[in-house]
mmCIF file of C-alpha atoms in Angstrom:
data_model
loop_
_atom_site.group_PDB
_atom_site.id
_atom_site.type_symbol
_atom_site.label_atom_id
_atom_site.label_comp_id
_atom_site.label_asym_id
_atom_site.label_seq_id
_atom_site.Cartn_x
_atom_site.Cartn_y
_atom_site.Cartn_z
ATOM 1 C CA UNK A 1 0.000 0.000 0.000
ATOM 2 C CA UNK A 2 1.260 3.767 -0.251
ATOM 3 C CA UNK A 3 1.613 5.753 2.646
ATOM 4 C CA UNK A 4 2.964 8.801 4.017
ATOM 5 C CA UNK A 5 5.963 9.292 5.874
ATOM 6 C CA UNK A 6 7.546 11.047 8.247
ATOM 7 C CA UNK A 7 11.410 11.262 9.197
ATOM 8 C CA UNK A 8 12.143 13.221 12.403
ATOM 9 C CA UNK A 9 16.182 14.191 12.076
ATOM 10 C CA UNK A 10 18.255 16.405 14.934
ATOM 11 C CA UNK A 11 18.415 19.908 14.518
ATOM 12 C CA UNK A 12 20.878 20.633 10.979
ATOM 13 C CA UNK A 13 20.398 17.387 9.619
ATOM 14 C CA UNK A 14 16.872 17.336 8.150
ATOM 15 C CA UNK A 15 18.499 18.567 4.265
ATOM 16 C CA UNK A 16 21.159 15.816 4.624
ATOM 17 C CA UNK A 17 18.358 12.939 5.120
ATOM 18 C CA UNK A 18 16.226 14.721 2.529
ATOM 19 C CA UNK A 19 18.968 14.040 0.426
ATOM 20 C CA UNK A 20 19.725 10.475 1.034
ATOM 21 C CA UNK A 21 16.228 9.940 0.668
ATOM 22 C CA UNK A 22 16.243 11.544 -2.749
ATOM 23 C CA UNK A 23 19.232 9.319 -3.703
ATOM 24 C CA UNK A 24 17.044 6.378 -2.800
ATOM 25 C CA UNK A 25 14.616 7.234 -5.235
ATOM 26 C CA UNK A 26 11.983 7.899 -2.884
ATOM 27 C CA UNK A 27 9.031 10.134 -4.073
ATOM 28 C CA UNK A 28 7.501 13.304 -2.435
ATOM 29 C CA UNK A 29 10.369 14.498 -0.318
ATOM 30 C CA UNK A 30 10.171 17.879 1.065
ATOM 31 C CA UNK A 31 11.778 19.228 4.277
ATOM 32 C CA UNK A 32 10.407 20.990 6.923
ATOM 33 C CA UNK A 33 12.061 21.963 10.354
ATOM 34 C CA UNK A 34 14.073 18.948 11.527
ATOM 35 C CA UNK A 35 11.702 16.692 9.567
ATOM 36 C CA UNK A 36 11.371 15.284 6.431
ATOM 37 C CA UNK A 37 8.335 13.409 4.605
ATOM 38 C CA UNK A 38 8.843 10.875 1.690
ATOM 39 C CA UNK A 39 5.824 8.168 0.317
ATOM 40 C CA UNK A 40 6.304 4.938 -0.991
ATOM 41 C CA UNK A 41 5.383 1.481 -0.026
ATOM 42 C CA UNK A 42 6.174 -1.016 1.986
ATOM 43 C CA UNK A 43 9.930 -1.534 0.485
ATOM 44 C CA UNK A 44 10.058 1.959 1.129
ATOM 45 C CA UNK A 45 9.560 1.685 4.542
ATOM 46 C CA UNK A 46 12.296 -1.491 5.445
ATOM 47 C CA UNK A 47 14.931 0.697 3.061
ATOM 48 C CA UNK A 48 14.648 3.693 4.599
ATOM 49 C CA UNK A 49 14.953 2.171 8.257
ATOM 50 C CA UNK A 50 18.081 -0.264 6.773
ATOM 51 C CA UNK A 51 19.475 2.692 4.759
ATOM 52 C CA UNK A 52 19.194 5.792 6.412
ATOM 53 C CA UNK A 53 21.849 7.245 8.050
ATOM 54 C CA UNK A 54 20.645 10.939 9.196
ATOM 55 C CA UNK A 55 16.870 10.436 10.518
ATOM 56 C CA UNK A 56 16.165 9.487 13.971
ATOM 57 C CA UNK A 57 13.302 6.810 12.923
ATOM 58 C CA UNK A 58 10.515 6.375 10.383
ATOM 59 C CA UNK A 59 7.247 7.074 11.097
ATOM 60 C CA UNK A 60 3.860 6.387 9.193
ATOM 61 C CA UNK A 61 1.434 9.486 8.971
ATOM 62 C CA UNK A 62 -2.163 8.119 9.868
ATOM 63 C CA UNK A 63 -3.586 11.840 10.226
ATOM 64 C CA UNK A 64 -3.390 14.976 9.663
ATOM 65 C CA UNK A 65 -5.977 17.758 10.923
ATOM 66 C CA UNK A 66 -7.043 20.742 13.271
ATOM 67 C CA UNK A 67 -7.697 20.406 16.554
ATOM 68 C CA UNK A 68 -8.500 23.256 19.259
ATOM 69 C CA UNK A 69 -10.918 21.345 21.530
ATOM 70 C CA UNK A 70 -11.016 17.929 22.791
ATOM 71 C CA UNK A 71 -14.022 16.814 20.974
ATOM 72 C CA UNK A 72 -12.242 18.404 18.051
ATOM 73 C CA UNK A 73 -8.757 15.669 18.589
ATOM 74 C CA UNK A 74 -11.644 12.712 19.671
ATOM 75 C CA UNK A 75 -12.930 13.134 16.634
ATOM 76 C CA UNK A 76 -9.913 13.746 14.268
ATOM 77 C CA UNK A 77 -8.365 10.397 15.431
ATOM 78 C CA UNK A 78 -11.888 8.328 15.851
ATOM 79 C CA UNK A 79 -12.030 9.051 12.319
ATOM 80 C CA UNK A 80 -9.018 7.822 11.331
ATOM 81 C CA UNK A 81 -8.358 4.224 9.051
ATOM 82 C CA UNK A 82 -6.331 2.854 12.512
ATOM 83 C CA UNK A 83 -7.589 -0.572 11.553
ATOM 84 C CA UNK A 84 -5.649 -0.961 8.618
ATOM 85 C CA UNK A 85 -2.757 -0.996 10.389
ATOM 86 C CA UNK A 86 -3.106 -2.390 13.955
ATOM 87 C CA UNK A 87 -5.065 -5.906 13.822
ATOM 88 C CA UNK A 88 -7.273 -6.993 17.041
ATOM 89 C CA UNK A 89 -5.149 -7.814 19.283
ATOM 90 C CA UNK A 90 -2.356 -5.156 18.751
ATOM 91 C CA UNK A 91 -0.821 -3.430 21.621
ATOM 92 C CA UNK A 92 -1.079 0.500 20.594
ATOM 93 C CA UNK A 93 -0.085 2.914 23.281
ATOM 94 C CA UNK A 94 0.623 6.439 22.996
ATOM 95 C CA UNK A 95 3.074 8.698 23.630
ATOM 96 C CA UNK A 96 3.457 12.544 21.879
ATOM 97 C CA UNK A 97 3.930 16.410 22.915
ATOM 98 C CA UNK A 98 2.279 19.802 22.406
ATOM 99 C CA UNK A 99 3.014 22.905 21.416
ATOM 100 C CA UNK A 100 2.122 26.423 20.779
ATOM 101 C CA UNK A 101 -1.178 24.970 20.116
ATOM 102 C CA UNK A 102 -4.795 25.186 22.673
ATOM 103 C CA UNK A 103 -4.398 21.735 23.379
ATOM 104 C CA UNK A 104 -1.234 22.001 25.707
ATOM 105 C CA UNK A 105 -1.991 18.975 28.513
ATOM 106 C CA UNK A 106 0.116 15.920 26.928
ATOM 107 C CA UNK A 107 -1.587 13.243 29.606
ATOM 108 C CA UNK A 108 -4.998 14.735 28.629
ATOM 109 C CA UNK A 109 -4.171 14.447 24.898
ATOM 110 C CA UNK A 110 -2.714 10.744 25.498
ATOM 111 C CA UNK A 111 -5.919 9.765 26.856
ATOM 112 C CA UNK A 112 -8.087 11.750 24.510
ATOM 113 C CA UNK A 113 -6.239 9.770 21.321
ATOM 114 C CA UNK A 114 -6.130 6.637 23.646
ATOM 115 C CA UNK A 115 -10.306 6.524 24.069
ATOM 116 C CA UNK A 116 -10.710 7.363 20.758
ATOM 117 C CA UNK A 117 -8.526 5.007 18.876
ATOM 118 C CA UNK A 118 -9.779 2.135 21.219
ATOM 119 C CA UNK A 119 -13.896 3.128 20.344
ATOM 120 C CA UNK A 120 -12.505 3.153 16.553
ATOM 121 C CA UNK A 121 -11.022 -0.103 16.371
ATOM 122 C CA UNK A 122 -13.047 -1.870 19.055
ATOM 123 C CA UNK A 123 -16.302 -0.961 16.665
ATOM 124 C CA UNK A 124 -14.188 -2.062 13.522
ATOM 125 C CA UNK A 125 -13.637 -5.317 14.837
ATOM 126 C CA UNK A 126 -16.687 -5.787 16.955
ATOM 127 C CA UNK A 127 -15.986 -6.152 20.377
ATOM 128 C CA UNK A 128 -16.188 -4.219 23.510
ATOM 129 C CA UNK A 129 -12.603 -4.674 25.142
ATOM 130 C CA UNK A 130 -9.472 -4.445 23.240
ATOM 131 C CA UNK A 131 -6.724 -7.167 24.504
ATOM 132 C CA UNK A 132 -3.822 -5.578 23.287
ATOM 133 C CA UNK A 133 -1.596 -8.649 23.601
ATOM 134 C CA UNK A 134 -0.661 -8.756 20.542
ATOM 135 C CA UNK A 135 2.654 -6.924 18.896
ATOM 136 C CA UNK A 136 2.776 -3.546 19.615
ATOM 137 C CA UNK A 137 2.168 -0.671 17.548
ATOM 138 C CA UNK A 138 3.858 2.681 18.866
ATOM 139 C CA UNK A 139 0.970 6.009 18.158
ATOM 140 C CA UNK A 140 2.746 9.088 18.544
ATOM 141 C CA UNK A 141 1.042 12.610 18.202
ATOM 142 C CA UNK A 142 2.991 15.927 17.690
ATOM 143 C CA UNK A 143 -0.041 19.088 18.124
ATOM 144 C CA UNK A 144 2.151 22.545 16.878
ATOM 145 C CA UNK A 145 -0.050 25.168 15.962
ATOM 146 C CA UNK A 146 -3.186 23.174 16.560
ATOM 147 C CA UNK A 147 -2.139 21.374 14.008
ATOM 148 C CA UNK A 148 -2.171 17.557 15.240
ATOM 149 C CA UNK A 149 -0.545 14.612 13.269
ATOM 150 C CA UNK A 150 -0.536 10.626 14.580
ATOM 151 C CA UNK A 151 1.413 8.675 13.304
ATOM 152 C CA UNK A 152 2.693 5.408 14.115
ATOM 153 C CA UNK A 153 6.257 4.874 14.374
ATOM 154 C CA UNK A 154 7.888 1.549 12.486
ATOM 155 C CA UNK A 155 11.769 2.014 13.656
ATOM 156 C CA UNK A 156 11.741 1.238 17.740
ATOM 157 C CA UNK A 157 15.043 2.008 19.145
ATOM 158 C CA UNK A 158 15.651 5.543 17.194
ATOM 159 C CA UNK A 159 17.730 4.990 14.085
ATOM 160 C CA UNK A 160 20.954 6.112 15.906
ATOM 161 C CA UNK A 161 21.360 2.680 17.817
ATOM 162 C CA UNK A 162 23.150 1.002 14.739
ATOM 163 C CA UNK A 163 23.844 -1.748 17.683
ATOM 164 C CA UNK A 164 27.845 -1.467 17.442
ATOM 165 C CA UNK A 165 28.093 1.014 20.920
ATOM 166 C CA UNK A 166 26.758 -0.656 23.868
ATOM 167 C CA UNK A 167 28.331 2.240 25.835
ATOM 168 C CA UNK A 168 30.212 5.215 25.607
ATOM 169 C CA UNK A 169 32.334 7.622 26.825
ATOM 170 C CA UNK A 170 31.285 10.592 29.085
ATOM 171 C CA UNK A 171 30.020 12.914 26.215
ATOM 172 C CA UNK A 172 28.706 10.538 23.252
ATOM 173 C CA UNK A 173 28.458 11.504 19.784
ATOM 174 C CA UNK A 174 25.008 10.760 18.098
ATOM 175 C CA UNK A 175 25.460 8.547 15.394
ATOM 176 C CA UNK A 176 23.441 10.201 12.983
ATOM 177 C CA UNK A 177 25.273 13.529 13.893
ATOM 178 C CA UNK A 178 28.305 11.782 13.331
ATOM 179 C CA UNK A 179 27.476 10.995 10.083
ATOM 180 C CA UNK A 180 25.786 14.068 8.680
ATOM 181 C CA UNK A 181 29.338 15.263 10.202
ATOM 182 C CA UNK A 182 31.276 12.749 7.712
ATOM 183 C CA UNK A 183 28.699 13.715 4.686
ATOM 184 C CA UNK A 184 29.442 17.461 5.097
ATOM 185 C CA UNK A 185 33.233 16.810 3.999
ATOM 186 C CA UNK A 186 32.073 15.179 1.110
ATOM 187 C CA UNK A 187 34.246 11.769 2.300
ATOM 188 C CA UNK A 188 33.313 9.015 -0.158
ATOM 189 C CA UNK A 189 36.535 6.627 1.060
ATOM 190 C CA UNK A 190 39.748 8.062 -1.263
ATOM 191 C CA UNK A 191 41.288 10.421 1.261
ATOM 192 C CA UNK A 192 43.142 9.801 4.782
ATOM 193 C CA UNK A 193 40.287 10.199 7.255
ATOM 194 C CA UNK A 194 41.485 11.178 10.778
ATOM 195 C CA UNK A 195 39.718 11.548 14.011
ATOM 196 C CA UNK A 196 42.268 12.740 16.940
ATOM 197 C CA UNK A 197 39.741 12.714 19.323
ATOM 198 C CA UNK A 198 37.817 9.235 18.573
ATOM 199 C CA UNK A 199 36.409 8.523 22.229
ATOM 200 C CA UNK A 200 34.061 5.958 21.442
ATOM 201 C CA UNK A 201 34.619 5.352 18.102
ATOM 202 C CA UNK A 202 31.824 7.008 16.668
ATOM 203 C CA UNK A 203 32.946 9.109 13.509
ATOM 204 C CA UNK A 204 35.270 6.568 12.538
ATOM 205 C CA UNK A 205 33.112 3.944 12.283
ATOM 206 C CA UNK A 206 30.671 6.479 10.712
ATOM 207 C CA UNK A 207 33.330 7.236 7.981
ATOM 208 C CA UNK A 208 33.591 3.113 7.462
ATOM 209 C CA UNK A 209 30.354 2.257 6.762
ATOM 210 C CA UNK A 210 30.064 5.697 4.643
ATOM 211 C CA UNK A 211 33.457 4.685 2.965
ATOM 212 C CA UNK A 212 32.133 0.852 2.440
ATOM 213 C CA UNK A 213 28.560 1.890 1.460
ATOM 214 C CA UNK A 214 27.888 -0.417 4.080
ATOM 215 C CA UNK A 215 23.948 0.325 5.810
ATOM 216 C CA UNK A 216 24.052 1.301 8.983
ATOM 217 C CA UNK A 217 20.634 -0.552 10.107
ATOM 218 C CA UNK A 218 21.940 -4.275 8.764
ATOM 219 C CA UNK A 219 22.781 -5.328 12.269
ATOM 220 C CA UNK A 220 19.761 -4.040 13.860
ATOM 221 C CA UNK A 221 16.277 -5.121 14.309
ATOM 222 C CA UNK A 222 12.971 -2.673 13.875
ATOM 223 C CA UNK A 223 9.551 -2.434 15.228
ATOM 224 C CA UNK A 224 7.718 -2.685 11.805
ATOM 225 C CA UNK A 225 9.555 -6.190 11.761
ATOM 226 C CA UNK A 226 6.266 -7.665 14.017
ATOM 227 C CA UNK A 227 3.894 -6.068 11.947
ATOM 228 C CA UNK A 228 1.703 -8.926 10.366
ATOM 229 C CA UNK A 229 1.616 -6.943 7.249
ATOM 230 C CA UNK A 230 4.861 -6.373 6.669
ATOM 231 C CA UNK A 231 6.378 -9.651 5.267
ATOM 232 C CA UNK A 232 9.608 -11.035 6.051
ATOM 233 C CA UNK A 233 10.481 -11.016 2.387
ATOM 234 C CA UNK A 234 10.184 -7.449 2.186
ATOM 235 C CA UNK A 235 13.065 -7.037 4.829
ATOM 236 C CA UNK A 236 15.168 -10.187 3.327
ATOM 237 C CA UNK A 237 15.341 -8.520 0.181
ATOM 238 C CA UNK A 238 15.897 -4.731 1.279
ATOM 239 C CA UNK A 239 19.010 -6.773 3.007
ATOM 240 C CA UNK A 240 20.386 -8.194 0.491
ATOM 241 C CA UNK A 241 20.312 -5.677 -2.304
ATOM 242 C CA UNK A 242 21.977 -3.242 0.624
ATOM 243 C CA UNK A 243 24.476 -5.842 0.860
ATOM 244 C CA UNK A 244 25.175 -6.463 -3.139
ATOM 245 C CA UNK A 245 25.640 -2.415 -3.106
ATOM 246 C CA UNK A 246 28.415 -2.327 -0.731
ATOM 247 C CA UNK A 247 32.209 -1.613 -1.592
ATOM 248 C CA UNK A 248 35.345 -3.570 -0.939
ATOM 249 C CA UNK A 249 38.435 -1.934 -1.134
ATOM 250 C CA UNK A 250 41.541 -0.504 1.006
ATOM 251 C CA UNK A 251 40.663 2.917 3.295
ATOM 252 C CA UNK A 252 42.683 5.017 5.435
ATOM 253 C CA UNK A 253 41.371 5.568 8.639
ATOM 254 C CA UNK A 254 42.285 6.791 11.875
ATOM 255 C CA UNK A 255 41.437 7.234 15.499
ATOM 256 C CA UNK A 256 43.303 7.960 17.827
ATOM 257 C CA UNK A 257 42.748 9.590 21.662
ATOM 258 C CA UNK A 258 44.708 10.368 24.794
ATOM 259 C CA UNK A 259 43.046 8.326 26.985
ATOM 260 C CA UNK A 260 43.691 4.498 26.170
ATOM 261 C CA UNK A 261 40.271 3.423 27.699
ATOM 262 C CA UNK A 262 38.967 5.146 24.973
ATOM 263 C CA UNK A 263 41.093 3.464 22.334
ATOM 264 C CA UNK A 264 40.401 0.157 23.317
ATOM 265 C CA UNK A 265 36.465 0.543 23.543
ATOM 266 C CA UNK A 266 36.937 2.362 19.724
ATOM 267 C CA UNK A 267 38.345 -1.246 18.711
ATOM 268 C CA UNK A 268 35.044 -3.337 20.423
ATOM 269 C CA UNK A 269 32.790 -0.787 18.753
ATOM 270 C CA UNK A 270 34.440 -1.206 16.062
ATOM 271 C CA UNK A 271 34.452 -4.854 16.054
ATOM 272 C CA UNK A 272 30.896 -4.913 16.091
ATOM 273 C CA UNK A 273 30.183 -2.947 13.305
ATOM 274 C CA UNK A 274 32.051 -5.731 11.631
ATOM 275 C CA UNK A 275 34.579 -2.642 10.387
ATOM 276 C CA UNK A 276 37.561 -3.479 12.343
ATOM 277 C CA UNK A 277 39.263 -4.772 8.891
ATOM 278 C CA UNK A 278 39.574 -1.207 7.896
ATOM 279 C CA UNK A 279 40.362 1.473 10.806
ATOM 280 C CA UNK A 280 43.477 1.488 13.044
ATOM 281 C CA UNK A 281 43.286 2.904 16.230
ATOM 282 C CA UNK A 282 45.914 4.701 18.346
ATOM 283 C CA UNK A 283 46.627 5.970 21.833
ATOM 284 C CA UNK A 284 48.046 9.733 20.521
ATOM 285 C CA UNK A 285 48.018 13.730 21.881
ATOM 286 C CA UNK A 286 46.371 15.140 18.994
ATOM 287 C CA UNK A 287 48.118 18.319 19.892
ATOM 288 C CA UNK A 288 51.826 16.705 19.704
ATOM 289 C CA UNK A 289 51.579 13.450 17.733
ATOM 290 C CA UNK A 290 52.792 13.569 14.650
ATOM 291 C CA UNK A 291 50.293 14.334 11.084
ATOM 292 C CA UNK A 292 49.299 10.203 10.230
ATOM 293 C CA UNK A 293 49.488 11.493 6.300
ATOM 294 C CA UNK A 294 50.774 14.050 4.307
ATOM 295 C CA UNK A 295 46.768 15.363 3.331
ATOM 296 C CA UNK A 296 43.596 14.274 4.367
ATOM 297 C CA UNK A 297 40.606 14.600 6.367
ATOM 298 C CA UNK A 298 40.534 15.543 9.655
ATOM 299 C CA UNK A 299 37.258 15.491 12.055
ATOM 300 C CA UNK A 300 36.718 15.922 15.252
ATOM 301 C CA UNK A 301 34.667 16.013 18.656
ATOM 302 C CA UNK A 302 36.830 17.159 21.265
ATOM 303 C CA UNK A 303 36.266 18.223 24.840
ATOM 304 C CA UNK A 304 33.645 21.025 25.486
ATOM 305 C CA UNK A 305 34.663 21.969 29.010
ATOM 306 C CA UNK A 306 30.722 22.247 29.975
ATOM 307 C CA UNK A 307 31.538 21.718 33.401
ATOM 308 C CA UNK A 308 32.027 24.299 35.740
ATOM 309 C CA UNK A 309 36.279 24.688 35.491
ATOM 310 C CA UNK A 310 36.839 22.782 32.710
ATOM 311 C CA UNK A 311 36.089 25.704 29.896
ATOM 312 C CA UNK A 312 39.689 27.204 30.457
ATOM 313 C CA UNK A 313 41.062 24.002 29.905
ATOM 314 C CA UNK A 314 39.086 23.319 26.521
ATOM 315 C CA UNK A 315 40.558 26.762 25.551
ATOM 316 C CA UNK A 316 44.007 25.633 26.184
ATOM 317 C CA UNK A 317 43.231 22.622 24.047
ATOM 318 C CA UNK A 318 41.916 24.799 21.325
ATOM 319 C CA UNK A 319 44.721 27.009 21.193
ATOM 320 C CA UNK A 320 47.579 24.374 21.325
ATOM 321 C CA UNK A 321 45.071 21.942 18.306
ATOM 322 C CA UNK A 322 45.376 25.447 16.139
ATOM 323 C CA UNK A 323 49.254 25.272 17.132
ATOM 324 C CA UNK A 324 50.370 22.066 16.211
ATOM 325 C CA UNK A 325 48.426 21.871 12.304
ATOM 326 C CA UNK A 326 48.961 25.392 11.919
ATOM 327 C CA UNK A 327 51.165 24.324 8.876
ATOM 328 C CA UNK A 328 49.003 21.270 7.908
ATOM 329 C CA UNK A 329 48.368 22.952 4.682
ATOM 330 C CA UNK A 330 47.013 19.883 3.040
ATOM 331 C CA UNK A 331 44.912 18.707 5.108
ATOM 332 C CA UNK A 332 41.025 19.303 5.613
ATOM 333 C CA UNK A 333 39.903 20.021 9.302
ATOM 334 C CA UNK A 334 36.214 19.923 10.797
ATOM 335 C CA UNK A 335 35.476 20.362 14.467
ATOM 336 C CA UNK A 336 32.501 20.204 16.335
ATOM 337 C CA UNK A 337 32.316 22.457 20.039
ATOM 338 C CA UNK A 338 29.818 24.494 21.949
ATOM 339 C CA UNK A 339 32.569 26.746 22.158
ATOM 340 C CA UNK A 340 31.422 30.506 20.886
ATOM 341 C CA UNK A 341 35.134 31.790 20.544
ATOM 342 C CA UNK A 342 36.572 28.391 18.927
ATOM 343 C CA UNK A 343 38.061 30.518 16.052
ATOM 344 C CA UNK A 344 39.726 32.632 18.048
ATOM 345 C CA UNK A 345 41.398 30.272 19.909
ATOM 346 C CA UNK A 346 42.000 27.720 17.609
ATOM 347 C CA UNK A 347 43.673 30.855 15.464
ATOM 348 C CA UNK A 348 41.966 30.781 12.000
ATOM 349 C CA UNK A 349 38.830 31.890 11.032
ATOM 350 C CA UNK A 350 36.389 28.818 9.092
ATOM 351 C CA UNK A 351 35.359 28.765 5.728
ATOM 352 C CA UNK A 352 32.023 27.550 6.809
ATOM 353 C CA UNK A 353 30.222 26.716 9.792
ATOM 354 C CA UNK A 354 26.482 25.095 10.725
ATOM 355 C CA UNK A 355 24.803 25.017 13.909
ATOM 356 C CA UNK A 356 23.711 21.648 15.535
ATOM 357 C CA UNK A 357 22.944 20.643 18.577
ATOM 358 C CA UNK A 358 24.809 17.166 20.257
ATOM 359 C CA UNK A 359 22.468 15.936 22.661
ATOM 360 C CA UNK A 360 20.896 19.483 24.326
ATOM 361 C CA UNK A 361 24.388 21.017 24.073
ATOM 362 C CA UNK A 362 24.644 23.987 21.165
ATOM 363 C CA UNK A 363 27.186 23.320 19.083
ATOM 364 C CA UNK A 364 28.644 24.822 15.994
ATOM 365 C CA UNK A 365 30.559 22.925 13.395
ATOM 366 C CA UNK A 366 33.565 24.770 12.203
ATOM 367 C CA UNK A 367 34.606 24.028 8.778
ATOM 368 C CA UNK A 368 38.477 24.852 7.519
ATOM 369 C CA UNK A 369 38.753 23.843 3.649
ATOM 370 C CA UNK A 370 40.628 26.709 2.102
ATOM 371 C CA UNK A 371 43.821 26.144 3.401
ATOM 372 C CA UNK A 372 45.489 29.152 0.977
ATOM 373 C CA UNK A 373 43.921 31.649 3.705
ATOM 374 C CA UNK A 374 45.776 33.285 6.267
ATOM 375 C CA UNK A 375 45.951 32.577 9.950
ATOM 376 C CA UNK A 376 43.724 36.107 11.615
#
C-alpha cells in the first residue's frame, strides 16, 4: 500500500536525510524543520529504516488535521483508518507532545487519542474490550499550531542505535550527527580520514560504513519487523540488495585519543560494526603526535569543558590543536564544540560553519577547507 511518511532528524540534519532519501529514489520528499516526509510502499519503509543514516526513525502518517478542543482531537483520530494498520489484538499505546497549540496537557491528549482510537477499532472489529496482547504498535502525536498529526512509528530504538556502541564515553556523539558530520566533507573513502579525538569510536566507524557503502541498520532489528503486514520477504530482500551495493576496497582511517580506555572501547565498537578490517586505532596527543598522512581529512569532537572549570582548559586545548596543524596545509579540518570563541582560539577563522545541537548542548561545526587563507 502507499503511505505517508515522516522522518524526524536532529536539529541541521533534516536537508542531509532529505537528500539520502532523494538518492534512494523515494518520491515526495520535502523538508520541513528537523523533519522530512517521503511516500512509498512497503519496500520503502524497510529501506529507509536499513538505509538511512541521518533520521532518527521512520514514522507512518495516519492523520493529519485541526484540533482546538477535545471533541475536536476525539474526533480527528476516531475518524481515522487505525484498523488498517493495527489488527485486534495489537498493543497501541501512545506517547506525543504539544506545542504552541490550545491543546497544551500531553496526559490529557494521550488519553483523549487513547479513548478514541480504542472506540474506533473496538467498533471495527466488533468487540467491547481491546486485549492488546498482541505486537505492539507505537501512536505518537505531535499538536504545533493546533495542528495535530498521529502517526505510528515503524523504527523502535531511534535509528541512531546502529547496535555497534553498547556504551560510551562521558560525552557521546550521536550517530546520525556523526554521520551528517562525515557527509558534510564530502568523504566518499579516497582520502586519509582522521579523528584525533575518537572517544568511542563514533565518527570513525561512521566514515567506514560511509566509505564501504555499508547500511548502517543491517545489524539491527525494527519495530515494523512484528507487523503482520509487513512480510519477512520485504526485509530479506531490502538486506540483500543493501548488501550487493556495498564496496570492498583498502581505506585510510584513523582514530586515535589520549586516553587508552577510549582506544580500546573504539576497537570493540568497532568490532561490532564488523569494520575493524579497515580502521586502526591509536593511543596519541592530537596536539603533539605527529600528522598520520601528508593530506587528508581531519574530524573531530573534542572536549567542550561544559563543566564548571573545565572551559579554560578546553581553551588551552583549542589554542595548542590550532598550534600544532597550523602548517598542515594539506589537510582538511572539521570540528565540532559548543565553544562561541573556537576561532579565536584555535587561530583561524572557518570557511564555513552550521549550527547543531549534540544531545541538548549547542554546538557549531567549524569548517576549515581553504587552506590558501591566512591565519587572523
Amino acid at each position: 500500500m502507499n503511505m505517508n511518511f515522516i522522518v524526524p532528524t536532529l536539529f541541521g540534519l533534516e536537508g542531509l536525510a532529505g537528500d539520502e532519501l532523494r538518492r534512494m529514489n523515494f518520491e515526495n520528499v520535502r523538508v520541513e524543520d528537523r523533519r522530512v516526509y517521503f511516500t512509498g510502499d512497503e519496500t520503502a519503509l524497510a529501506k529507509a529504516n536499513i538505509c538511512l543514516r541521518t533520521g532518527e526513525r521512520v514514522m507512518i502518517v495516519l492523520a493529519q488535521f485541526q484540533a482546538k478542543t477535545f471533541e475536536e482531537l476525539f474526533q480527528g483520530v476516531y475518524h481515522t483508518n487505525l484498523e488498517d494498520y493495527i489488527p485486534k489484538d495489537g498493543q497501541f499505546p501512545v506517547k506525543g507532545h504539544c506545542l504552541n497549540s490550545q491543546l497544551m496537557s500531553t496526559s490529557d491528549c494521550q488519553a483523549i487519542i487513547k479513548k478514541a482510537a480504542s472506540r474506533r477499532l473496538g467498533e471495527k472489529y466488533g468487540v467491547s474490550w481491546l486485549p492488546e496482547t498482541g505486537v505492539k504498535f507505537q501512536m505518537h502525536f505531535t499538536i504545533l499550531n493546533d495542528q495535530v498529526t498521529l502517526s505510528l512509528d515503524t523504527t523502535g530504538q531511534g535509528l541512531h542505535k546502529r547496535g555497534y556502541r553498547a556504551i560510551g564515553n562521558d560525552a557521546p556523539l550521536h550517530e546520525t550527527l556523526a554521520a551528517g558530520m562525515i557527509q558534510l566533507t564530502r568523504y566518499r573513502g579516497r582520502e586519509f580520514l582522521w579523528d584525533p579525538f575518537c572517544g568511542s569510536g563514533t565518527i570513525p566507524i561512521e566514515a567506514a560504513l560511509i566509505a564501504k557503502n555499508r547500511a548502517p541498520g543491517l545489524g539491527r532489528h525494527f519495530a515494523a519487523e512484528e507487523f503482520p503486514w509487513m512480510g519477512k520477504e520485504i526485509w530479506e530482500q531490502v538486506k540483500t540488495e543493501a548488501k550487493d551495493k556495498e564496496f570492498k576496497g583498502n581505506y585510510q582511517i584513523l582514530g586515535s585519543d589520549s586516553d587508552p580506555a577510549c582506544v580500546s572501547l573504539s576497537m570493540a565498537n568497532a568490532r561490532k560494526a564488523g569494520v575493524a578490517d579497515v580502521i586502526k586505532f591509536r593511543d596519541g596527543d592530537a596536539t603533539k603526535m605527529d600528522l598520520p598522512a601528508p593530506s587528508g581529512i581531519l574530524i573531530c569532537n573534542p572536549p567542550y569543558g561544559e563543566r564548571m572549570g573545565e572551559q579554560k582548559d578546553a581553551q588551552r586545548l583549542y589554542s595548542a590543536l590550532g598550534r600544532h596543524l597550523k602548517f598542515a596545509n594539506d589537510w582538511k579540518k572539521y570540528v565540532i564544540t559548543s565553544e562561541p570563541e573556537f576561532e579565536h582560539y584555535f587561530g583561524k577563522r572557518s570557511d564555513k560553519k552550521r549550527k547543531f545541537y549534540n544531545g541538548k548542548i549547542q554546538c557549531n561545526y567549524y569548517m576549515f577547507t581553504d587552506n590558501t587563507r591566512k591565519k587572523k
